[in-house]
Amino acid sequence: MDIKQLKFLIALDETRHFGQAAARCHITQPTLSMRLRSLEEELDLPLVNRGQRFEGFTAPGERVLAWARTVMAAYDGLQAEAAACRGNLVGTLRLGVVPLSDFDPLSMMQRLHSEHPNLHFELSSLSSERILEQLANNRIDLGISYLERLDTERFDSLPFSHTRMGLLYDQRYFYFGEQPLSWEALIELPLGMLTSGMHFRQSIDHNFHSRGLTPRPLLQTDAVHQLLQAVHGGLCCAVMPLDSGLGILTQDLRIQPIEDAQTLVPLGLIMRRGAPRSALAEACFALYQKSPATS
């Protein structure tokens, strides 16, 4: 068994396709299949359900895959730790961010990259539940998520400020002057919203309901890009993080502050407490301990 076989197994899980997994690993598909069969023979276990195409992992395969991820995380951590001991950071920092956060991951990546040019980044948009799950499983290194009910025995965190809210609209279709908007004024507008259950939507609903208002959104979606397309097309307006930079995506978009509007709980930078914990995650955490983010 060697580390490449574990990489091949993980690539197959992430692509769910033999050809795509082989291409990602820069090998031919027959070579990928041969190396995985060799792994199965060594472990004396069937790992992959094979048909005309990939049909998923066997139950033992799922358990071996979990170990493969742990081994690869330790391997990557070892490489990063050795580089850190030499005064460098190398490798890929895996970051998960909740949708509609006013935290700017680009700023963080620019700061890290300027100090460590050999550092690469993998950015995923995930729900707060998925962020904690993937941190626990060592599938991401850091999370930007809400700190509500965070298990402080399993995770370290650095809180940011509460996210302020504004109304995003296309000025070709709407005009609201210069003053902050009230929640009462929003109820009369065609609104687009994320689907119920998402943290940002819960904060929006709380602001309406605490004032005795019941929104009836014209559009609900779990995809932020679809919401932005609907706003840009003039179908609706949308409550968004005020300082997210969305208002400068095109010359037609504007974001108007809303009175007394912020999320229920603050965002924070989250890192797992237990090993293996990468030197990349620790370096990023230390960066923000020295220079806290203010959202």
XYZ file of C-alpha atoms in Angstrom:
295
model
C 0.000 0.000 0.000
C 1.218 3.511 -0.746
C -0.100 7.009 -0.320
C -1.082 7.317 -3.991
C -3.605 4.499 -3.710
C -5.335 6.402 -0.940
C -5.326 9.549 -3.101
C -6.944 7.562 -5.916
C -9.641 6.265 -3.558
C -10.450 9.760 -2.316
C -10.488 11.163 -5.865
C -12.992 8.483 -6.864
C -15.209 9.453 -3.938
C -15.082 13.152 -4.839
C -15.711 12.712 -8.577
C -17.919 9.564 -8.457
C -16.491 8.705 -11.875
C -13.504 6.508 -12.806
C -12.417 8.625 -15.774
C -12.669 11.921 -13.920
C -10.833 10.504 -10.907
C -8.031 9.294 -13.179
C -7.805 12.678 -14.906
C -7.636 14.461 -11.555
C -4.766 12.192 -10.510
C -3.007 12.602 -13.893
C -3.071 8.892 -14.697
C -4.979 6.693 -17.119
C -8.251 5.053 -16.146
C -6.835 1.500 -16.464
C -3.990 2.469 -14.122
C -6.471 3.843 -11.589
C -8.549 0.674 -11.718
C -5.464 -1.538 -11.426
C -4.139 0.353 -8.390
C -7.517 0.220 -6.642
C -7.821 -3.516 -7.310
C -4.343 -3.946 -5.867
C -5.488 -2.117 -2.730
C -8.522 -4.387 -2.486
C -6.335 -7.470 -2.800
C -3.961 -6.258 -0.111
C -6.797 -5.507 2.308
C -8.714 -8.621 1.186
C -11.862 -6.504 0.927
C -14.107 -5.338 -1.921
C -14.073 -1.532 -1.761
C -15.845 -0.411 -4.937
C -19.107 -1.525 -6.520
C -18.322 -1.855 -10.212
C -20.672 -2.017 -13.168
C -20.508 -0.291 -16.508
C -19.730 2.783 -14.431
C -18.941 3.666 -10.814
C -21.776 2.454 -8.570
C -20.551 3.614 -5.173
C -18.504 2.080 -2.392
C -19.196 -1.103 -0.489
C -19.821 -0.840 3.263
C -16.192 -1.852 3.978
C -15.124 0.600 1.283
C -16.848 3.472 3.101
C -14.975 2.574 6.301
C -11.638 2.314 4.489
C -12.363 5.633 2.759
C -12.792 7.350 6.159
C -9.397 5.988 7.233
C -7.873 7.047 3.909
C -8.986 10.629 4.532
C -7.492 10.549 8.014
C -4.196 9.175 6.712
C -4.062 11.733 3.883
C -4.846 14.575 6.284
C -2.007 13.409 8.529
C 0.301 13.130 5.512
C -0.584 16.622 4.299
C -0.236 17.916 7.842
C 3.214 16.350 8.102
C 4.312 18.047 4.873
C 2.906 21.397 6.030
C 4.471 21.010 9.474
C 7.885 20.297 7.961
C 7.557 23.378 5.740
C 6.472 25.473 8.730
C 9.576 24.337 10.604
C 11.591 25.647 7.647
C 9.787 28.978 7.936
C 7.379 28.404 5.035
C 3.777 27.404 4.609
C 2.958 25.161 1.650
C -0.034 23.075 0.700
C -3.759 23.775 0.371
C -5.825 25.510 3.032
C -9.359 24.102 2.874
C -11.916 26.692 3.969
C -15.684 26.334 4.364
C -17.855 29.483 4.475
C -21.585 29.785 5.144
C -23.630 31.396 2.348
C -24.290 35.134 2.635
C -21.530 35.858 5.086
C -20.192 39.400 5.201
C -16.792 37.961 6.036
C -14.516 38.434 3.042
C -12.466 35.254 2.478
C -10.624 36.970 -0.372
C -9.034 39.405 2.079
C -7.855 36.552 4.272
C -6.462 34.611 1.321
C -4.639 37.681 0.022
C -3.030 38.282 3.410
C -1.900 34.688 3.727
C -0.731 34.446 0.123
C 1.327 37.621 0.403
C 3.251 36.087 3.319
C 3.297 32.527 1.967
C 3.241 32.539 -1.874
C 3.368 28.728 -2.082
C 0.073 28.427 -0.238
C -3.036 27.406 -2.203
C -6.698 27.594 -1.251
C -9.815 25.468 -1.597
C -13.006 27.413 -0.837
C -16.399 25.737 -0.309
C -19.834 27.213 0.379
C -21.405 25.032 3.081
C -24.194 25.169 5.639
C -23.161 25.700 9.255
C -23.988 22.064 10.017
C -21.845 20.818 7.131
C -18.958 23.033 8.194
C -18.878 21.485 11.670
C -19.267 18.005 10.217
C -16.412 18.480 7.747
C -14.188 20.088 10.383
C -14.787 17.094 12.638
C -14.001 14.697 9.769
C -10.918 16.706 8.784
C -12.279 17.399 5.292
C -11.765 21.140 5.758
C -9.205 22.987 7.886
C -11.145 26.094 8.890
C -14.753 27.219 8.889
C -16.465 30.608 8.814
C -19.803 29.921 10.453
C -22.274 31.005 13.108
C -21.185 30.333 16.664
C -24.592 29.391 17.989
C -24.394 26.252 20.161
C -20.770 25.625 19.184
C -19.215 22.698 21.049
C -16.223 24.445 22.615
C -14.735 21.130 23.734
C -14.322 20.090 20.094
C -13.708 23.432 18.378
C -11.741 26.633 18.919
C -13.297 29.846 17.641
C -12.571 33.537 17.104
C -15.796 35.581 17.033
C -16.411 38.364 14.522
C -19.024 41.078 14.882
C -22.678 40.483 14.065
C -23.513 40.707 10.369
C -25.430 43.871 9.459
C -28.130 43.678 6.798
C -29.133 45.779 3.823
C -31.511 45.535 0.889
C -29.889 44.615 -2.429
C -31.704 45.921 -5.512
C -31.129 46.892 -9.129
C -31.488 50.651 -9.528
C -32.882 50.224 -13.045
C -36.064 48.833 -11.467
C -36.205 50.270 -7.921
C -35.282 53.489 -6.138
C -35.281 54.061 -2.367
C -33.496 57.362 -1.812
C -30.627 57.637 0.651
C -32.161 56.898 4.056
C -32.061 53.474 5.784
C -35.133 51.369 5.105
C -37.552 50.092 7.719
C -38.684 46.479 7.972
C -42.251 47.745 7.534
C -41.281 49.191 4.140
C -39.727 45.906 3.030
C -42.930 43.942 3.538
C -44.487 45.749 0.557
C -41.665 44.813 -1.818
C -41.200 41.725 -4.039
C -38.590 39.883 -1.982
C -36.287 37.034 -2.845
C -34.989 34.937 0.045
C -32.923 31.906 0.821
C -34.989 28.896 1.814
C -36.175 28.410 5.386
C -33.744 26.700 7.750
C -30.650 28.586 6.618
C -29.154 30.754 9.356
C -29.290 33.999 7.410
C -32.952 33.387 6.530
C -33.724 32.686 10.202
C -32.309 36.082 11.125
C -34.420 37.772 8.443
C -37.566 36.001 9.651
C -36.818 36.981 13.251
C -36.521 40.656 12.307
C -39.875 40.528 10.531
C -41.730 38.451 13.107
C -40.466 40.462 16.098
C -42.249 43.440 14.519
C -45.452 41.521 13.861
C -44.734 41.273 10.136
C -45.086 38.212 7.901
C -43.052 38.247 4.692
C -44.389 36.510 1.587
C -41.331 36.124 -0.612
C -41.814 36.166 -4.349
C -38.843 33.811 -4.743
C -37.184 31.303 -2.414
C -34.010 29.454 -3.389
C -31.107 27.635 -1.744
C -28.676 29.000 -4.352
C -27.182 32.442 -3.761
C -26.256 32.918 -7.439
C -29.892 32.389 -8.480
C -30.983 34.974 -5.940
C -28.454 37.455 -7.343
C -29.632 36.738 -10.896
C -33.232 37.419 -9.869
C -32.261 40.722 -8.243
C -30.193 41.772 -11.262
C -33.101 40.896 -13.547
C -35.486 43.140 -11.586
C -37.706 40.282 -10.401
C -37.148 41.068 -6.733
C -35.028 42.678 -4.049
C -33.168 40.686 -1.399
C -31.977 41.198 2.162
C -28.221 40.627 2.099
C -25.162 41.238 4.294
C -24.537 44.977 4.192
C -20.749 44.783 3.893
C -20.486 41.775 1.584
C -19.424 43.756 -1.483
C -22.433 42.564 -3.501
C -23.387 46.133 -4.353
C -20.319 46.541 -6.543
C -20.755 43.392 -8.631
C -22.305 45.476 -11.424
C -22.893 49.194 -11.900
C -26.640 48.678 -11.524
C -26.730 46.973 -8.129
C -27.090 48.972 -4.917
C -27.411 47.917 -1.294
C -29.402 50.089 1.108
C -28.978 49.843 4.902
C -31.931 48.538 6.923
C -32.718 50.012 10.330
C -31.820 47.827 13.341
C -30.860 44.877 11.143
C -28.276 42.308 12.118
C -28.011 38.548 12.393
C -29.107 36.747 15.551
C -25.665 35.337 16.308
C -22.155 36.393 15.255
C -19.956 34.654 12.755
C -16.602 33.309 13.751
C -13.500 31.528 12.531
C -13.667 27.898 13.672
C -10.897 25.287 13.929
C -11.029 21.775 15.312
C -9.276 21.172 18.623
C -8.260 17.574 18.080
C -5.386 16.176 16.057
C -4.562 16.019 13.271
C -4.714 19.804 12.942
C -2.807 21.357 10.085
C -0.104 23.983 10.428
C -1.972 25.932 7.751
C -5.087 26.207 9.908
C -3.060 27.183 12.955
C -1.191 29.869 11.006
C -4.446 31.381 9.763
C -5.945 31.256 13.257
C -2.862 32.967 14.677
C -3.073 35.656 11.987
C -6.562 36.612 13.129
C -5.672 36.435 16.801
C -3.047 39.109 16.127
C -5.267 41.137 13.801
C -8.920 40.355 14.541
C -11.518 40.518 11.799
C -14.273 42.997 12.427
C -16.577 41.972 9.561
